[in-house]
Amino acid sequence: MELKVKLSARNTLSGKVVELKMGQTTSHVKLDIGGGHIVTASITNEAVDELQLKVGDHAWAVVKASDVMIAKDA
């Protein structure tokens, strides 16, 4: 399956929804992208409903970040 939308994000990871934990306002979606790698995303419950996400669905993790920071104890 191919993602058929245009995005400014250059990093998309295709996978299968393997776990969906809904909280009060936020859901944690675990996406198996293969090779033993799982990506976890926190999205709103509203987004889960709009996307009609469920375990077993094929989906994409879309990564768009302008900064990555590293911290260490002083």
mmCIF file of N, CA, C and O in Angstrom:
data_model
loop_
_atom_site.group_PDB
_atom_site.id
_atom_site.type_symbol
_atom_site.label_atom_id
_atom_site.label_comp_id
_atom_site.label_asym_id
_atom_site.label_seq_id
_atom_site.Cartn_x
_atom_site.Cartn_y
_atom_site.Cartn_z
ATOM 1 N N MET A 1 0.844 -1.175 0.000
ATOM 2 C CA MET A 1 0.000 0.000 0.000
ATOM 3 C C MET A 1 0.886 1.234 0.000
ATOM 4 O O MET A 1 1.929 1.256 0.637
ATOM 5 N N GLU A 2 0.493 2.250 -0.704
ATOM 6 C CA GLU A 2 1.287 3.467 -0.838
ATOM 7 C C GLU A 2 0.496 4.652 -0.309
ATOM 8 O O GLU A 2 -0.710 4.755 -0.520
ATOM 9 N N LEU A 3 1.168 5.544 0.405
ATOM 10 C CA LEU A 3 0.554 6.758 0.918
ATOM 11 C C LEU A 3 0.323 7.704 -0.249
ATOM 12 O O LEU A 3 1.259 8.084 -0.934
ATOM 13 N N LYS A 4 -0.929 8.074 -0.510
ATOM 14 C CA LYS A 4 -1.253 8.878 -1.694
ATOM 15 C C LYS A 4 -1.700 10.290 -1.308
ATOM 16 O O LYS A 4 -2.784 10.718 -1.666
ATOM 17 N N VAL A 5 -0.846 10.954 -0.574
ATOM 18 C CA VAL A 5 -1.039 12.358 -0.242
ATOM 19 C C VAL A 5 0.319 13.029 -0.381
ATOM 20 O O VAL A 5 1.352 12.367 -0.377
ATOM 21 N N LYS A 6 0.318 14.339 -0.489
ATOM 22 C CA LYS A 6 1.574 15.070 -0.537
ATOM 23 C C LYS A 6 1.824 15.676 0.839
ATOM 24 O O LYS A 6 0.936 16.295 1.417
ATOM 25 N N LEU A 7 3.039 15.483 1.336
ATOM 26 C CA LEU A 7 3.421 15.972 2.656
ATOM 27 C C LEU A 7 4.736 16.730 2.569
ATOM 28 O O LEU A 7 5.585 16.399 1.729
ATOM 29 N N SER A 8 4.911 17.685 3.453
ATOM 30 C CA SER A 8 6.211 18.351 3.528
ATOM 31 C C SER A 8 7.196 17.492 4.314
ATOM 32 O O SER A 8 8.401 17.621 4.139
ATOM 33 N N ALA A 9 6.687 16.605 5.166
ATOM 34 C CA ALA A 9 7.555 15.721 5.942
ATOM 35 C C ALA A 9 8.226 14.721 5.014
ATOM 36 O O ALA A 9 7.603 14.177 4.115
ATOM 37 N N ARG A 10 9.504 14.495 5.232
ATOM 38 C CA ARG A 10 10.256 13.585 4.377
ATOM 39 C C ARG A 10 10.408 12.193 4.984
ATOM 40 O O ARG A 10 10.895 11.282 4.354
ATOM 41 N N ASN A 11 9.997 12.051 6.225
ATOM 42 C CA ASN A 11 10.186 10.782 6.909
ATOM 43 C C ASN A 11 8.848 10.121 7.206
ATOM 44 O O ASN A 11 8.115 10.537 8.095
ATOM 45 N N THR A 12 8.519 9.092 6.435
ATOM 46 C CA THR A 12 7.302 8.330 6.686
ATOM 47 C C THR A 12 7.687 6.874 6.869
ATOM 48 O O THR A 12 8.540 6.346 6.153
ATOM 49 N N LEU A 13 7.094 6.246 7.856
ATOM 50 C CA LEU A 13 7.371 4.847 8.169
ATOM 51 C C LEU A 13 6.066 4.072 8.068
ATOM 52 O O LEU A 13 5.102 4.363 8.782
ATOM 53 N N SER A 14 6.026 3.103 7.196
ATOM 54 C CA SER A 14 4.841 2.293 6.971
ATOM 55 C C SER A 14 4.829 1.127 7.949
ATOM 56 O O SER A 14 5.870 0.521 8.217
ATOM 57 N N GLY A 15 3.661 0.809 8.477
ATOM 58 C CA GLY A 15 3.597 -0.315 9.399
ATOM 59 C C GLY A 15 2.180 -0.738 9.720
ATOM 60 O O GLY A 15 1.217 -0.311 9.085
ATOM 61 N N LYS A 16 2.083 -1.573 10.745
ATOM 62 C CA LYS A 16 0.816 -2.141 11.165
ATOM 63 C C LYS A 16 0.551 -1.744 12.615
ATOM 64 O O LYS A 16 1.448 -1.847 13.466
ATOM 65 N N VAL A 17 -0.661 -1.291 12.900
ATOM 66 C CA VAL A 17 -1.039 -0.929 14.271
ATOM 67 C C VAL A 17 -1.107 -2.214 15.092
ATOM 68 O O VAL A 17 -1.871 -3.130 14.772
ATOM 69 N N VAL A 18 -0.277 -2.296 16.132
ATOM 70 C CA VAL A 18 -0.250 -3.497 16.967
ATOM 71 C C VAL A 18 -0.816 -3.260 18.357
ATOM 72 O O VAL A 18 -1.128 -4.215 19.069
ATOM 73 N N GLU A 19 -0.952 -1.993 18.747
ATOM 74 C CA GLU A 19 -1.530 -1.690 20.055
ATOM 75 C C GLU A 19 -2.101 -0.288 20.028
ATOM 76 O O GLU A 19 -1.531 0.617 19.425
ATOM 77 N N LEU A 20 -3.221 -0.122 20.718
ATOM 78 C CA LEU A 20 -3.897 1.172 20.787
ATOM 79 C C LEU A 20 -4.428 1.334 22.204
ATOM 80 O O LEU A 20 -5.313 0.596 22.630
ATOM 81 N N LYS A 21 -3.828 2.256 22.969
ATOM 82 C CA LYS A 21 -4.253 2.505 24.344
ATOM 83 C C LYS A 21 -4.861 3.892 24.428
ATOM 84 O O LYS A 21 -4.159 4.885 24.240
ATOM 85 N N MET A 22 -6.148 3.950 24.696
ATOM 86 C CA MET A 22 -6.828 5.239 24.782
ATOM 87 C C MET A 22 -6.896 5.696 26.231
ATOM 88 O O MET A 22 -7.312 4.951 27.105
ATOM 89 N N GLY A 23 -6.448 6.952 26.440
ATOM 90 C CA GLY A 23 -6.557 7.574 27.748
ATOM 91 C C GLY A 23 -7.733 8.527 27.752
ATOM 92 O O GLY A 23 -8.628 8.429 26.903
ATOM 93 N N GLN A 24 -7.740 9.469 28.677
ATOM 94 C CA GLN A 24 -8.853 10.425 28.776
ATOM 95 C C GLN A 24 -8.932 11.334 27.565
ATOM 96 O O GLN A 24 -10.008 11.590 27.057
ATOM 97 N N THR A 25 -7.777 11.820 27.113
ATOM 98 C CA THR A 25 -7.761 12.731 25.967
ATOM 99 C C THR A 25 -6.776 12.308 24.886
ATOM 100 O O THR A 25 -6.901 12.729 23.750
ATOM 101 N N THR A 26 -5.803 11.483 25.263
ATOM 102 C CA THR A 26 -4.721 11.103 24.355
ATOM 103 C C THR A 26 -4.628 9.593 24.219
ATOM 104 O O THR A 26 -4.817 8.867 25.191
ATOM 105 N N SER A 27 -4.325 9.143 23.009
ATOM 106 C CA SER A 27 -4.111 7.718 22.753
ATOM 107 C C SER A 27 -2.650 7.472 22.408
ATOM 108 O O SER A 27 -1.994 8.318 21.809
ATOM 109 N N HIS A 28 -2.167 6.295 22.783
ATOM 110 C CA HIS A 28 -0.829 5.864 22.388
ATOM 111 C C HIS A 28 -1.004 4.759 21.352
ATOM 112 O O HIS A 28 -1.644 3.741 21.618
ATOM 113 N N VAL A 29 -0.454 5.006 20.176
ATOM 114 C CA VAL A 29 -0.577 4.079 19.060
ATOM 115 C C VAL A 29 0.790 3.461 18.808
ATOM 116 O O VAL A 29 1.770 4.180 18.588
ATOM 117 N N LYS A 30 0.873 2.123 18.855
ATOM 118 C CA LYS A 30 2.125 1.423 18.561
ATOM 119 C C LYS A 30 2.025 0.859 17.158
ATOM 120 O O LYS A 30 1.079 0.150 16.826
ATOM 121 N N LEU A 31 3.039 1.201 16.348
ATOM 122 C CA LEU A 31 3.083 0.813 14.947
ATOM 123 C C LEU A 31 4.315 -0.067 14.721
ATOM 124 O O LEU A 31 5.443 0.359 14.981
ATOM 125 N N ASP A 32 4.096 -1.290 14.272
ATOM 126 C CA ASP A 32 5.194 -2.208 13.957
ATOM 127 C C ASP A 32 5.680 -1.888 12.551
ATOM 128 O O ASP A 32 4.954 -2.079 11.581
ATOM 129 N N ILE A 33 6.915 -1.372 12.453
ATOM 130 C CA ILE A 33 7.452 -0.969 11.151
ATOM 131 C C ILE A 33 8.397 -2.026 10.580
ATOM 132 O O ILE A 33 9.073 -1.794 9.592
ATOM 133 N N GLY A 34 8.432 -3.191 11.200
ATOM 134 C CA GLY A 34 9.235 -4.297 10.703
ATOM 135 C C GLY A 34 10.603 -4.369 11.343
ATOM 136 O O GLY A 34 11.050 -3.418 11.998
ATOM 137 N N GLY A 35 11.245 -5.497 11.181
ATOM 138 C CA GLY A 35 12.592 -5.678 11.714
ATOM 139 C C GLY A 35 12.655 -5.624 13.224
ATOM 140 O O GLY A 35 13.693 -5.314 13.792
ATOM 141 N N GLY A 36 11.528 -5.886 13.882
ATOM 142 C CA GLY A 36 11.489 -5.830 15.343
ATOM 143 C C GLY A 36 11.396 -4.422 15.901
ATOM 144 O O GLY A 36 11.591 -4.220 17.096
ATOM 145 N N HIS A 37 11.074 -3.431 15.062
ATOM 146 C CA HIS A 37 11.002 -2.044 15.496
ATOM 147 C C HIS A 37 9.555 -1.588 15.646
ATOM 148 O O HIS A 37 8.730 -1.803 14.758
ATOM 149 N N ILE A 38 9.283 -0.955 16.775
ATOM 150 C CA ILE A 38 7.958 -0.405 17.067
ATOM 151 C C ILE A 38 8.104 1.097 17.252
ATOM 152 O O ILE A 38 8.989 1.565 17.972
ATOM 153 N N VAL A 39 7.237 1.860 16.596
ATOM 154 C CA VAL A 39 7.181 3.310 16.772
ATOM 155 C C VAL A 39 5.913 3.609 17.562
ATOM 156 O O VAL A 39 4.845 3.079 17.238
ATOM 157 N N THR A 40 6.029 4.444 18.596
ATOM 158 C CA THR A 40 4.869 4.818 19.400
ATOM 159 C C THR A 40 4.569 6.290 19.183
ATOM 160 O O THR A 40 5.467 7.129 19.268
ATOM 161 N N ALA A 41 3.318 6.597 18.899
ATOM 162 C CA ALA A 41 2.883 7.983 18.713
ATOM 163 C C ALA A 41 1.780 8.303 19.712
ATOM 164 O O ALA A 41 0.926 7.454 19.997
ATOM 165 N N SER A 42 1.810 9.510 20.235
ATOM 166 C CA SER A 42 0.735 10.011 21.084
ATOM 167 C C SER A 42 -0.109 10.950 20.246
ATOM 168 O O SER A 42 0.398 11.965 19.761
ATOM 169 N N ILE A 43 -1.377 10.597 20.068
ATOM 170 C CA ILE A 43 -2.283 11.427 19.283
ATOM 171 C C ILE A 43 -3.588 11.587 20.057
ATOM 172 O O ILE A 43 -3.857 10.840 20.998
ATOM 173 N N THR A 44 -4.385 12.556 19.675
ATOM 174 C CA THR A 44 -5.639 12.781 20.384
ATOM 175 C C THR A 44 -6.616 11.639 20.123
ATOM 176 O O THR A 44 -6.566 10.973 19.084
ATOM 177 N N ASN A 45 -7.515 11.429 21.076
ATOM 178 C CA ASN A 45 -8.580 10.440 20.887
ATOM 179 C C ASN A 45 -9.443 10.822 19.688
ATOM 180 O O ASN A 45 -9.922 9.951 18.962
ATOM 181 N N GLU A 46 -9.633 12.116 19.493
ATOM 182 C CA GLU A 46 -10.406 12.603 18.348
ATOM 183 C C GLU A 46 -9.767 12.153 17.030
ATOM 184 O O GLU A 46 -10.461 11.729 16.103
ATOM 185 N N ALA A 47 -8.425 12.215 16.956
ATOM 186 C CA ALA A 47 -7.724 11.777 15.748
ATOM 187 C C ALA A 47 -7.906 10.277 15.522
ATOM 188 O O ALA A 47 -8.101 9.829 14.392
ATOM 189 N N VAL A 48 -7.857 9.495 16.596
ATOM 190 C CA VAL A 48 -8.078 8.050 16.482
ATOM 191 C C VAL A 48 -9.462 7.788 15.907
ATOM 192 O O VAL A 48 -9.633 6.973 14.999
ATOM 193 N N ASP A 49 -10.457 8.514 16.422
ATOM 194 C CA ASP A 49 -11.828 8.348 15.933
ATOM 195 C C ASP A 49 -11.960 8.759 14.468
ATOM 196 O O ASP A 49 -12.571 8.049 13.669
ATOM 197 N N GLU A 50 -11.381 9.908 14.108
ATOM 198 C CA GLU A 50 -11.477 10.398 12.726
ATOM 199 C C GLU A 50 -10.801 9.453 11.739
ATOM 200 O O GLU A 50 -11.290 9.250 10.630
ATOM 201 N N LEU A 51 -9.662 8.875 12.153
ATOM 202 C CA LEU A 51 -8.942 7.940 11.302
ATOM 203 C C LEU A 51 -9.543 6.533 11.352
ATOM 204 O O LEU A 51 -9.166 5.672 10.565
ATOM 205 N N GLN A 52 -10.446 6.331 12.303
ATOM 206 C CA GLN A 52 -11.046 5.008 12.530
ATOM 207 C C GLN A 52 -9.971 3.947 12.724
ATOM 208 O O GLN A 52 -10.038 2.848 12.182
ATOM 209 N N LEU A 53 -8.951 4.307 13.511
ATOM 210 C CA LEU A 53 -7.822 3.403 13.750
ATOM 211 C C LEU A 53 -8.235 2.225 14.619
ATOM 212 O O LEU A 53 -8.986 2.386 15.581
ATOM 213 N N LYS A 54 -7.699 1.059 14.271
ATOM 214 C CA LYS A 54 -7.883 -0.115 15.098
ATOM 215 C C LYS A 54 -6.677 -1.032 14.921
ATOM 216 O O LYS A 54 -5.933 -0.924 13.940
ATOM 217 N N VAL A 55 -6.467 -1.913 15.880
ATOM 218 C CA VAL A 55 -5.370 -2.868 15.803
ATOM 219 C C VAL A 55 -5.521 -3.681 14.524
ATOM 220 O O VAL A 55 -6.621 -4.109 14.164
ATOM 221 N N GLY A 56 -4.415 -3.851 13.824
ATOM 222 C CA GLY A 56 -4.400 -4.598 12.573
ATOM 223 C C GLY A 56 -4.405 -3.708 11.347
ATOM 224 O O GLY A 56 -4.087 -4.166 10.244
ATOM 225 N N ASP A 57 -4.755 -2.425 11.519
ATOM 226 C CA ASP A 57 -4.767 -1.492 10.387
ATOM 227 C C ASP A 57 -3.361 -1.211 9.882
ATOM 228 O O ASP A 57 -2.400 -1.176 10.656
ATOM 229 N N HIS A 58 -3.250 -0.975 8.584
ATOM 230 C CA HIS A 58 -2.011 -0.472 7.995
ATOM 231 C C HIS A 58 -2.047 1.043 8.152
ATOM 232 O O HIS A 58 -3.081 1.673 7.931
ATOM 233 N N ALA A 59 -0.932 1.631 8.592
ATOM 234 C CA ALA A 59 -0.883 3.079 8.807
ATOM 235 C C ALA A 59 0.549 3.562 8.606
ATOM 236 O O ALA A 59 1.457 2.757 8.376
ATOM 237 N N TRP A 60 0.740 4.851 8.683
ATOM 238 C CA TRP A 60 2.064 5.460 8.538
ATOM 239 C C TRP A 60 2.364 6.320 9.747
ATOM 240 O O TRP A 60 1.501 7.048 10.243
ATOM 241 N N ALA A 61 3.604 6.271 10.190
ATOM 242 C CA ALA A 61 4.121 7.241 11.147
ATOM 243 C C ALA A 61 4.772 8.322 10.301
ATOM 244 O O ALA A 61 5.613 8.029 9.444
ATOM 245 N N VAL A 62 4.354 9.550 10.489
ATOM 246 C CA VAL A 62 4.913 10.677 9.747
ATOM 247 C C VAL A 62 5.716 11.507 10.744
ATOM 248 O O VAL A 62 5.174 11.998 11.728
ATOM 249 N N VAL A 63 7.015 11.640 10.486
ATOM 250 C CA VAL A 63 7.911 12.318 11.412
ATOM 251 C C VAL A 63 8.298 13.663 10.827
ATOM 252 O O VAL A 63 8.836 13.742 9.726
ATOM 253 N N LYS A 64 8.005 14.715 11.574
ATOM 254 C CA LYS A 64 8.372 16.068 11.163
ATOM 255 C C LYS A 64 8.936 16.769 12.391
ATOM 256 O O LYS A 64 8.212 17.094 13.319
ATOM 257 N N ALA A 65 10.235 16.937 12.420
ATOM 258 C CA ALA A 65 10.873 17.576 13.576
ATOM 259 C C ALA A 65 11.933 18.545 13.098
ATOM 260 O O ALA A 65 12.736 18.219 12.227
ATOM 261 N N SER A 66 11.930 19.716 13.676
ATOM 262 C CA SER A 66 12.948 20.687 13.311
ATOM 263 C C SER A 66 14.142 20.638 14.258
ATOM 264 O O SER A 66 15.226 21.111 13.924
ATOM 265 N N ASP A 67 13.971 20.058 15.453
ATOM 266 C CA ASP A 67 15.045 19.975 16.419
ATOM 267 C C ASP A 67 15.029 18.632 17.140
ATOM 268 O O ASP A 67 13.963 18.101 17.426
ATOM 269 N N VAL A 68 16.206 18.130 17.425
ATOM 270 C CA VAL A 68 16.379 16.980 18.296
ATOM 271 C C VAL A 68 17.408 17.399 19.322
ATOM 272 O O VAL A 68 18.503 17.843 18.974
ATOM 273 N N MET A 69 17.050 17.298 20.594
ATOM 274 C CA MET A 69 17.958 17.730 21.663
ATOM 275 C C MET A 69 18.421 16.533 22.465
ATOM 276 O O MET A 69 17.696 15.541 22.580
ATOM 277 N N ILE A 70 19.614 16.642 23.023
ATOM 278 C CA ILE A 70 20.180 15.629 23.906
ATOM 279 C C ILE A 70 20.457 16.302 25.235
ATOM 280 O O ILE A 70 20.965 17.419 25.286
ATOM 281 N N ALA A 71 20.115 15.628 26.333
ATOM 282 C CA ALA A 71 20.381 16.148 27.670
ATOM 283 C C ALA A 71 21.154 15.116 28.477
ATOM 284 O O ALA A 71 21.041 13.906 28.225
ATOM 285 N N LYS A 72 21.933 15.605 29.443
ATOM 286 C CA LYS A 72 22.709 14.729 30.300
ATOM 287 C C LYS A 72 22.754 15.333 31.698
ATOM 288 O O LYS A 72 22.813 16.560 31.840
ATOM 289 N N ASP A 73 22.718 14.475 32.708
ATOM 290 C CA ASP A 73 22.854 14.972 34.074
ATOM 291 C C ASP A 73 24.182 15.695 34.238
ATOM 292 O O ASP A 73 25.204 15.267 33.684
ATOM 293 N N ALA A 74 24.165 16.796 35.000
ATOM 294 C CA ALA A 74 25.387 17.583 35.210
ATOM 295 C C ALA A 74 26.286 16.923 36.225
ATOM 296 O O ALA A 74 25.926 16.163 37.027
#
